[in-house]
PDB file of C-alpha atoms in Angstrom:
ATOM      1  CA  MET G   1      51.073 275.630 131.086  1.00  0.00           C
ATOM      2  CA  LEU G   2      50.903 278.135 128.237  1.00  0.00           C
ATOM      3  CA  THR G   3      49.110 281.468 128.538  1.00  0.00           C
ATOM      4  CA  LEU G   4      47.328 282.876 125.497  1.00  0.00           C
ATOM      5  CA  LEU G   5      48.153 286.548 125.038  1.00  0.00           C
ATOM      6  CA  PRO G   6      45.944 289.111 123.259  1.00  0.00           C
ATOM      7  CA  PRO G   7      46.847 289.898 119.623  1.00  0.00           C
ATOM      8  CA  SER G   8      49.660 292.404 119.130  1.00  0.00           C
ATOM      9  CA  PRO G   9      50.689 294.415 116.072  1.00  0.00           C
ATOM     10  CA  ALA G  10      53.884 292.805 114.811  1.00  0.00           C
ATOM     11  CA  PHE G  11      56.366 292.423 111.974  1.00  0.00           C
ATOM     12  CA  VAL G  12      58.593 289.473 111.082  1.00  0.00           C
ATOM     13  CA  ILE G  13      62.239 290.571 111.154  1.00  0.00           C
ATOM     14  CA  HIS G  14      63.910 287.155 110.749  1.00  0.00           C
ATOM     15  CA  SER G  15      62.965 283.502 110.337  1.00  0.00           C
ATOM     16  CA  ARG G  16      64.613 280.140 109.874  1.00  0.00           C
ATOM     17  CA  GLU G  17      63.552 276.526 109.553  1.00  0.00           C
ATOM     18  CA  TYR G  18      62.721 274.708 112.776  1.00  0.00           C
ATOM     19  CA  GLN G  19      62.391 270.944 112.655  1.00  0.00           C
ATOM     20  CA  GLU G  20      60.623 269.577 109.559  1.00  0.00           C
ATOM     21  CA  HIS G  21      57.540 271.725 109.072  1.00  0.00           C
ATOM     22  CA  SER G  22      57.965 274.672 111.454  1.00  0.00           C
ATOM     23  CA  LEU G  23      59.690 278.038 111.585  1.00  0.00           C
ATOM     24  CA  LEU G  24      61.539 279.858 114.332  1.00  0.00           C
ATOM     25  CA  ILE G  25      60.557 283.489 113.850  1.00  0.00           C
ATOM     26  CA  GLU G  26      61.843 286.714 115.364  1.00  0.00           C
ATOM     27  CA  PHE G  27      59.052 289.283 115.677  1.00  0.00           C
ATOM     28  CA  PHE G  28      59.197 292.991 116.417  1.00  0.00           C
ATOM     29  CA  THR G  29      55.940 293.671 118.244  1.00  0.00           C
ATOM     30  CA  LEU G  30      54.180 296.700 119.659  1.00  0.00           C
ATOM     31  CA  ASN G  31      53.081 295.073 122.924  1.00  0.00           C
ATOM     32  CA  HIS G  32      55.965 292.725 123.738  1.00  0.00           C
ATOM     33  CA  GLY G  33      59.067 294.174 122.083  1.00  0.00           C
ATOM     34  CA  ARG G  34      61.221 291.447 120.539  1.00  0.00           C
ATOM     35  CA  VAL G  35      59.617 288.000 120.544  1.00  0.00           C
ATOM     36  CA  SER G  36      61.158 284.674 119.525  1.00  0.00           C
ATOM     37  CA  ALA G  37      58.380 282.226 118.658  1.00  0.00           C
ATOM     38  CA  ILE G  38      57.832 278.883 116.963  1.00  0.00           C
ATOM     39  CA  ALA G  39      55.233 278.731 114.213  1.00  0.00           C
ATOM     40  CA  LYS G  40      54.367 275.041 114.270  1.00  0.00           C
ATOM     41  CA  ARG G  41      53.650 273.152 111.071  1.00  0.00           C
ATOM     42  CA  VAL G  42      53.497 276.428 109.166  1.00  0.00           C
ATOM     43  CA  LYS G  43      55.285 274.944 106.146  1.00  0.00           C
ATOM     44  CA  THR G  44      52.575 272.354 105.495  1.00  0.00           C
ATOM     45  CA  VAL G  45      50.104 272.715 102.628  1.00  0.00           C
ATOM     46  CA  ARG G  46      47.207 273.135 105.053  1.00  0.00           C
ATOM     47  CA  SER G  47      48.727 276.043 106.943  1.00  0.00           C
ATOM     48  CA  SER G  48      46.290 278.947 106.812  1.00  0.00           C
ATOM     49  CA  PHE G  49      48.769 281.750 107.443  1.00  0.00           C
ATOM     50  CA  LYS G  50      52.180 280.685 106.161  1.00  0.00           C
ATOM     51  CA  TYR G  51      52.108 283.322 103.384  1.00  0.00           C
ATOM     52  CA  LEU G  52      51.647 286.053 106.020  1.00  0.00           C
ATOM     53  CA  LEU G  53      54.795 285.204 107.947  1.00  0.00           C
ATOM     54  CA  GLN G  54      57.211 287.220 105.852  1.00  0.00           C
ATOM     55  CA  PRO G  55      58.999 290.512 106.401  1.00  0.00           C
ATOM     56  CA  PHE G  56      57.203 293.816 105.849  1.00  0.00           C
ATOM     57  CA  PHE G  57      53.687 292.398 106.308  1.00  0.00           C
ATOM     58  CA  PRO G  58      51.773 294.330 109.023  1.00  0.00           C
ATOM     59  CA  LEU G  59      50.304 291.641 111.283  1.00  0.00           C
ATOM     60  CA  ASN G  60      48.265 291.036 114.394  1.00  0.00           C
ATOM     61  CA  VAL G  61      49.832 288.035 116.096  1.00  0.00           C
ATOM     62  CA  SER G  62      48.554 286.048 119.073  1.00  0.00           C
ATOM     63  CA  PHE G  63      51.192 284.210 121.100  1.00  0.00           C
ATOM     64  CA  LYS G  64      51.157 281.465 123.674  1.00  0.00           C
ATOM     65  CA  GLN G  65      53.626 282.244 126.443  1.00  0.00           C
ATOM     66  CA  GLY G  66      55.202 279.696 128.763  1.00  0.00           C
ATOM     67  CA  LYS G  67      58.115 279.745 131.183  1.00  0.00           C
ATOM     68  CA  SER G  68      60.620 279.604 128.334  1.00  0.00           C
ATOM     69  CA  ASP G  69      61.746 282.679 126.399  1.00  0.00           C
ATOM     70  CA  LEU G  70      60.637 280.805 123.274  1.00  0.00           C
ATOM     71  CA  TRP G  71      56.922 281.439 122.689  1.00  0.00           C
ATOM     72  CA  GLN G  72      54.474 279.834 120.260  1.00  0.00           C
ATOM     73  CA  VAL G  73      52.542 281.484 117.457  1.00  0.00           C
ATOM     74  CA  TYR G  74      48.835 280.848 118.058  1.00  0.00           C
ATOM     75  CA  ASP G  75      47.182 282.929 115.346  1.00  0.00           C
ATOM     76  CA  VAL G  76      48.141 285.459 112.668  1.00  0.00           C
ATOM     77  CA  GLU G  77      45.979 287.994 110.865  1.00  0.00           C
ATOM     78  CA  PRO G  78      46.959 290.772 108.443  1.00  0.00           C
ATOM     79  CA  SER G  79      46.500 294.316 109.727  1.00  0.00           C
ATOM     80  CA  GLY G  80      47.335 295.925 106.383  1.00  0.00           C
ATOM     81  CA  GLU G  81      48.773 295.267 102.957  1.00  0.00           C
ATOM     82  CA  LEU G  82      52.245 293.863 102.393  1.00  0.00           C
ATOM     83  CA  ILE G  83      54.644 296.816 102.078  1.00  0.00           C
ATOM     84  CA  SER G  84      56.482 296.303  98.810  1.00  0.00           C
ATOM     85  CA  PHE G  85      59.855 297.677  97.751  1.00  0.00           C
ATOM     86  CA  ALA G  86      61.714 298.086  94.506  1.00  0.00           C
ATOM     87  CA  ILE G  87      65.464 297.661  94.110  1.00  0.00           C
ATOM     88  CA  PRO G  88      67.526 299.173  95.707  1.00  0.00           C
ATOM     89  CA  GLU G  89      64.989 300.312  98.353  1.00  0.00           C
ATOM     90  CA  ILE G  90      64.512 296.696  99.473  1.00  0.00           C
ATOM     91  CA  PHE G  91      68.080 296.793 100.797  1.00  0.00           C
ATOM     92  CA  CYS G  92      67.226 299.830 102.946  1.00  0.00           C
ATOM     93  CA  ALA G  93      64.154 298.086 104.382  1.00  0.00           C
ATOM     94  CA  SER G  94      66.187 294.943 105.076  1.00  0.00           C
ATOM     95  CA  TYR G  95      68.761 297.134 106.832  1.00  0.00           C
ATOM     96  CA  LEU G  96      66.134 298.078 109.443  1.00  0.00           C
ATOM     97  CA  ASN G  97      65.396 294.401 110.094  1.00  0.00           C
ATOM     98  CA  GLU G  98      69.058 293.530 110.432  1.00  0.00           C
ATOM     99  CA  LEU G  99      69.599 296.301 112.964  1.00  0.00           C
ATOM    100  CA  LEU G 100      66.624 295.103 115.018  1.00  0.00           C
ATOM    101  CA  TYR G 101      67.698 291.469 114.740  1.00  0.00           C
ATOM    102  CA  TYR G 102      71.230 292.097 115.970  1.00  0.00           C
ATOM    103  CA  LEU G 103      70.631 294.878 118.491  1.00  0.00           C
ATOM    104  CA  TYR G 104      67.077 294.988 119.793  1.00  0.00           C
ATOM    105  CA  LYS G 105      66.518 292.317 122.463  1.00  0.00           C
ATOM    106  CA  SER G 106      64.049 293.991 124.807  1.00  0.00           C
ATOM    107  CA  LYS G 107      60.735 292.338 125.649  1.00  0.00           C
ATOM    108  CA  GLU G 108      59.368 295.689 126.796  1.00  0.00           C
ATOM    109  CA  SER G 109      56.933 297.649 124.640  1.00  0.00           C
ATOM    110  CA  ASP G 110      58.454 300.641 122.851  1.00  0.00           C
ATOM    111  CA  PRO G 111      55.643 302.385 120.947  1.00  0.00           C
ATOM    112  CA  LYS G 112      57.950 305.191 119.771  1.00  0.00           C
ATOM    113  CA  LEU G 113      60.399 302.792 118.123  1.00  0.00           C
ATOM    114  CA  PHE G 114      57.592 300.677 116.646  1.00  0.00           C
ATOM    115  CA  ALA G 115      55.991 303.785 115.130  1.00  0.00           C
ATOM    116  CA  SER G 116      59.375 304.932 113.789  1.00  0.00           C
ATOM    117  CA  TYR G 117      59.901 301.519 112.168  1.00  0.00           C
ATOM    118  CA  LEU G 118      56.500 301.572 110.463  1.00  0.00           C
ATOM    119  CA  GLU G 119      56.883 305.166 109.274  1.00  0.00           C
ATOM    120  CA  THR G 120      60.378 304.458 107.953  1.00  0.00           C
ATOM    121  CA  LEU G 121      59.165 301.437 105.983  1.00  0.00           C
ATOM    122  CA  LYS G 122      56.464 303.598 104.420  1.00  0.00           C
ATOM    123  CA  SER G 123      58.961 306.342 103.559  1.00  0.00           C
ATOM    124  CA  ILE G 124      61.291 303.803 101.950  1.00  0.00           C
ATOM    125  CA  SER G 125      58.459 302.221  99.960  1.00  0.00           C
ATOM    126  CA  GLU G 126      57.223 305.609  98.747  1.00  0.00           C
ATOM    127  CA  LYS G 127      60.794 306.897  98.183  1.00  0.00           C
ATOM    128  CA  ILE G 128      60.120 309.936 100.356  1.00  0.00           C
ATOM    129  CA  SER G 129      63.082 311.632 102.111  1.00  0.00           C
ATOM    130  CA  LEU G 130      64.879 308.292 102.275  1.00  0.00           C
ATOM    131  CA  ASP G 131      68.096 309.454 103.964  1.00  0.00           C
ATOM    132  CA  LYS G 132      66.204 311.496 106.545  1.00  0.00           C
ATOM    133  CA  ALA G 133      63.917 308.562 107.361  1.00  0.00           C
ATOM    134  CA  LEU G 134      66.830 306.167 107.857  1.00  0.00           C
ATOM    135  CA  ARG G 135      68.713 308.579 110.111  1.00  0.00           C
ATOM    136  CA  GLU G 136      65.638 309.226 112.240  1.00  0.00           C
ATOM    137  CA  PHE G 137      65.107 305.490 112.709  1.00  0.00           C
ATOM    138  CA  GLU G 138      68.759 305.024 113.688  1.00  0.00           C
ATOM    139  CA  PHE G 139      68.464 307.806 116.272  1.00  0.00           C
ATOM    140  CA  ALA G 140      65.230 306.257 117.605  1.00  0.00           C
ATOM    141  CA  LEU G 141      66.862 302.823 117.864  1.00  0.00           C
ATOM    142  CA  LEU G 142      69.898 304.223 119.693  1.00  0.00           C
ATOM    143  CA  ASP G 143      67.536 305.994 122.119  1.00  0.00           C
ATOM    144  CA  SER G 144      65.634 302.752 122.741  1.00  0.00           C
ATOM    145  CA  LEU G 145      68.875 300.841 123.378  1.00  0.00           C
ATOM    146  CA  GLY G 146      69.997 303.398 125.947  1.00  0.00           C
ATOM    147  CA  TYR G 147      72.738 304.821 123.716  1.00  0.00           C
ATOM    148  CA  GLY G 148      70.955 307.928 122.483  1.00  0.00           C
ATOM    149  CA  ILE G 149      73.122 310.654 120.985  1.00  0.00           C
ATOM    150  CA  ARG G 150      73.384 313.603 123.368  1.00  0.00           C
ATOM    151  CA  PHE G 151      74.141 316.729 121.364  1.00  0.00           C
ATOM    152  CA  GLU G 152      76.338 318.365 123.979  1.00  0.00           C
ATOM    153  CA  ASP G 153      80.038 318.256 124.742  1.00  0.00           C
ATOM    154  CA  LYS G 154      81.653 315.637 126.970  1.00  0.00           C
ATOM    155  CA  ASP G 155      81.148 317.868 130.046  1.00  0.00           C
ATOM    156  CA  GLY G 156      77.439 318.382 129.376  1.00  0.00           C
ATOM    157  CA  ASN G 157      77.779 321.869 127.957  1.00  0.00           C
ATOM    158  CA  ALA G 158      75.843 323.139 124.947  1.00  0.00           C
ATOM    159  CA  LEU G 159      77.567 322.850 121.589  1.00  0.00           C
ATOM    160  CA  LYS G 160      78.715 326.158 120.156  1.00  0.00           C
ATOM    161  CA  LEU G 161      78.532 327.787 116.765  1.00  0.00           C
ATOM    162  CA  GLY G 162      82.009 328.335 115.365  1.00  0.00           C
ATOM    163  CA  SER G 163      83.471 325.354 117.254  1.00  0.00           C
ATOM    164  CA  PHE G 164      84.380 321.958 115.839  1.00  0.00           C
ATOM    165  CA  TYR G 165      83.981 318.564 117.456  1.00  0.00           C
ATOM    166  CA  HIS G 166      85.002 314.939 117.205  1.00  0.00           C
ATOM    167  CA  PHE G 167      82.568 312.179 118.186  1.00  0.00           C
ATOM    168  CA  LEU G 168      83.331 309.108 120.273  1.00  0.00           C
ATOM    169  CA  PRO G 169      80.421 306.749 121.098  1.00  0.00           C
ATOM    170  CA  ASP G 170      81.580 306.303 124.697  1.00  0.00           C
ATOM    171  CA  SER G 171      82.430 309.956 125.334  1.00  0.00           C
ATOM    172  CA  GLY G 172      80.180 312.026 123.108  1.00  0.00           C
ATOM    173  CA  PHE G 173      81.302 315.186 121.356  1.00  0.00           C
ATOM    174  CA  ILE G 174      84.793 316.450 122.132  1.00  0.00           C
ATOM    175  CA  LYS G 175      85.867 319.921 121.138  1.00  0.00           C
ATOM    176  CA  VAL G 176      88.836 319.795 118.771  1.00  0.00           C
ATOM    177  CA  SER G 177      90.972 321.923 121.098  1.00  0.00           C
ATOM    178  CA  ASP G 178      90.281 319.458 123.951  1.00  0.00           C
ATOM    179  CA  CYS G 179      91.313 316.287 122.085  1.00  0.00           C
ATOM    180  CA  LYS G 180      94.854 316.075 123.467  1.00  0.00           C
ATOM    181  CA  SER G 181      93.532 316.196 127.007  1.00  0.00           C
ATOM    182  CA  VAL G 182      91.248 313.220 126.363  1.00  0.00           C
ATOM    183  CA  SER G 183      93.802 310.630 125.286  1.00  0.00           C
ATOM    184  CA  GLU G 184      96.813 310.666 123.010  1.00  0.00           C
ATOM    185  CA  SER G 185      95.997 307.091 121.955  1.00  0.00           C
ATOM    186  CA  VAL G 186      92.517 307.948 120.662  1.00  0.00           C
ATOM    187  CA  GLU G 187      92.236 308.280 116.910  1.00  0.00           C
ATOM    188  CA  PHE G 188      89.745 310.813 115.540  1.00  0.00           C
ATOM    189  CA  SER G 189      88.703 310.555 111.918  1.00  0.00           C
ATOM    190  CA  GLU G 190      85.828 313.045 111.543  1.00  0.00           C
ATOM    191  CA  VAL G 191      85.363 316.681 112.445  1.00  0.00           C
ATOM    192  CA  PHE G 192      81.829 318.083 112.822  1.00  0.00           C
ATOM    193  CA  SER G 193      80.971 321.756 112.960  1.00  0.00           C
ATOM    194  CA  GLY G 194      78.936 323.030 115.872  1.00  0.00           C
ATOM    195  CA  GLU G 195      76.522 324.553 113.353  1.00  0.00           C
ATOM    196  CA  LYS G 196      75.629 321.192 111.769  1.00  0.00           C
ATOM    197  CA  LEU G 197      75.385 319.450 115.143  1.00  0.00           C
ATOM    198  CA  ILE G 198      73.004 322.101 116.456  1.00  0.00           C
ATOM    199  CA  MET G 199      70.885 321.618 113.327  1.00  0.00           C
ATOM    200  CA  LEU G 200      70.719 317.898 114.090  1.00  0.00           C
ATOM    201  CA  LEU G 201      69.796 318.642 117.698  1.00  0.00           C
ATOM    202  CA  ASN G 202      66.863 320.688 116.392  1.00  0.00           C
ATOM    203  CA  LYS G 203      65.989 318.022 113.777  1.00  0.00           C
ATOM    204  CA  GLN G 204      66.710 320.461 110.959  1.00  0.00           C
ATOM    205  CA  TYR G 205      67.746 318.153 108.120  1.00  0.00           C
ATOM    206  CA  LEU G 206      68.075 321.033 105.692  1.00  0.00           C
ATOM    207  CA  SER G 207      70.955 319.924 103.485  1.00  0.00           C
ATOM    208  CA  VAL G 208      72.831 316.920 102.150  1.00  0.00           C
ATOM    209  CA  ASP G 209      75.805 317.893 104.314  1.00  0.00           C
ATOM    210  CA  VAL G 210      73.729 317.763 107.508  1.00  0.00           C
ATOM    211  CA  LEU G 211      72.365 314.327 106.574  1.00  0.00           C
ATOM    212  CA  LYS G 212      75.888 313.081 105.842  1.00  0.00           C
ATOM    213  CA  CYS G 213      76.937 314.375 109.241  1.00  0.00           C
ATOM    214  CA  ALA G 214      74.065 312.438 110.853  1.00  0.00           C
ATOM    215  CA  GLN G 215      74.984 309.291 108.928  1.00  0.00           C
ATOM    216  CA  LYS G 216      78.607 309.405 110.090  1.00  0.00           C
ATOM    217  CA  ILE G 217      77.525 309.828 113.721  1.00  0.00           C
ATOM    218  CA  THR G 218      74.918 307.051 113.738  1.00  0.00           C
ATOM    219  CA  ASN G 219      77.200 304.732 111.785  1.00  0.00           C
ATOM    220  CA  LYS G 220      79.953 305.191 114.361  1.00  0.00           C
ATOM    221  CA  ALA G 221      77.582 304.599 117.284  1.00  0.00           C
ATOM    222  CA  LEU G 222      75.907 301.561 115.695  1.00  0.00           C
ATOM    223  CA  SER G 223      79.205 300.013 114.555  1.00  0.00           C
ATOM    224  CA  THR G 224      80.389 299.999 118.155  1.00  0.00           C
ATOM    225  CA  LEU G 225      77.233 298.177 119.276  1.00  0.00           C
ATOM    226  CA  LEU G 226      77.317 295.746 116.344  1.00  0.00           C
ATOM    227  CA  ASN G 227      80.876 294.735 117.258  1.00  0.00           C
ATOM    228  CA  ASN G 228      81.920 294.182 113.626  1.00  0.00           C
ATOM    229  CA  LYS G 229      78.883 292.080 112.694  1.00  0.00           C
ATOM    230  CA  GLU G 230      78.378 292.154 108.939  1.00  0.00           C
ATOM    231  CA  ILE G 231      75.250 293.955 107.741  1.00  0.00           C
ATOM    232  CA  LYS G 232      74.454 292.122 104.521  1.00  0.00           C
ATOM    233  CA  SER G 233      71.959 294.684 103.242  1.00  0.00           C
ATOM    234  CA  ARG G 234      74.711 297.313 103.204  1.00  0.00           C
ATOM    235  CA  ALA G 235      76.933 295.042 101.129  1.00  0.00           C
ATOM    236  CA  TYR G 236      74.093 294.322  98.698  1.00  0.00           C
ATOM    237  CA  TYR G 237      73.347 298.037  98.371  1.00  0.00           C
ATOM    238  CA  ARG G 238      77.001 298.865  97.638  1.00  0.00           C
ATOM    239  CA  ALA G 239      77.208 296.039  95.110  1.00  0.00           C
ATOM    240  CA  PHE G 240      74.098 297.355  93.364  1.00  0.00           C
ATOM    241  CA  LEU G 241      75.532 300.871  93.133  1.00  0.00           C
ATOM    242  CA  GLN G 242      78.828 299.524  91.784  1.00  0.00           C
ATOM    243  CA  SER G 243      76.999 297.528  89.122  1.00  0.00           C
ATOM    244  CA  LYS G 244      75.153 300.682  88.051  1.00  0.00           C
ATOM    245  CA  ASP G 245      78.446 302.539  87.626  1.00  0.00           C
ATOM    246  CA  LYS G 246      79.870 299.971  85.212  1.00  0.00           C
TER     247      LYS G 246
END
């Protein structure tokens, strides 16, 4: 027996064809976290909400829940206007969806992450502090996944001005002078100043250098979790930039 759940704010993050006229859709929802659901016969001419089931459309979605992890879409209503993006900003918005699709599996509500996602989409669409918005979403996602960046050294001590650190996702920040004691087999590629790390701890994104520092840290942490999965939006963004340089 299926249970009808109250409507939840939601976004489509991925969809694919399911049987002849239906779609299998991955939703990011406020009330239920990640939801996999079948939208039956949504591809038919008579479907009343097929145009709504696309990425970046703020929705209120009602689901029918059974014993299976695969739910059913019962009803869909818009809760706002479709958030539109120009090129190359569309690649940045798609990047958020790819991260959620590959990494976020929880069926628990995470209002903080949902709010961060919505705010980041708006910042991307309006071209406001784009790099800052992306980094803040990445930090929020890592927190939600249980891999939040702790801005302290590997022993739990406060980072220090005038010191320099390497970052390992499994170990945290390691003072340069302590690297040999960690492992001779570990390869370190980036050095981060204590000053910039403390600025990130205090959410002081005051310069391009600090944002680049944040990007290198989140990229390293996310790459470990992604386990070499290809992020297509990144490739499309790089290809676009290369075409502009020609």
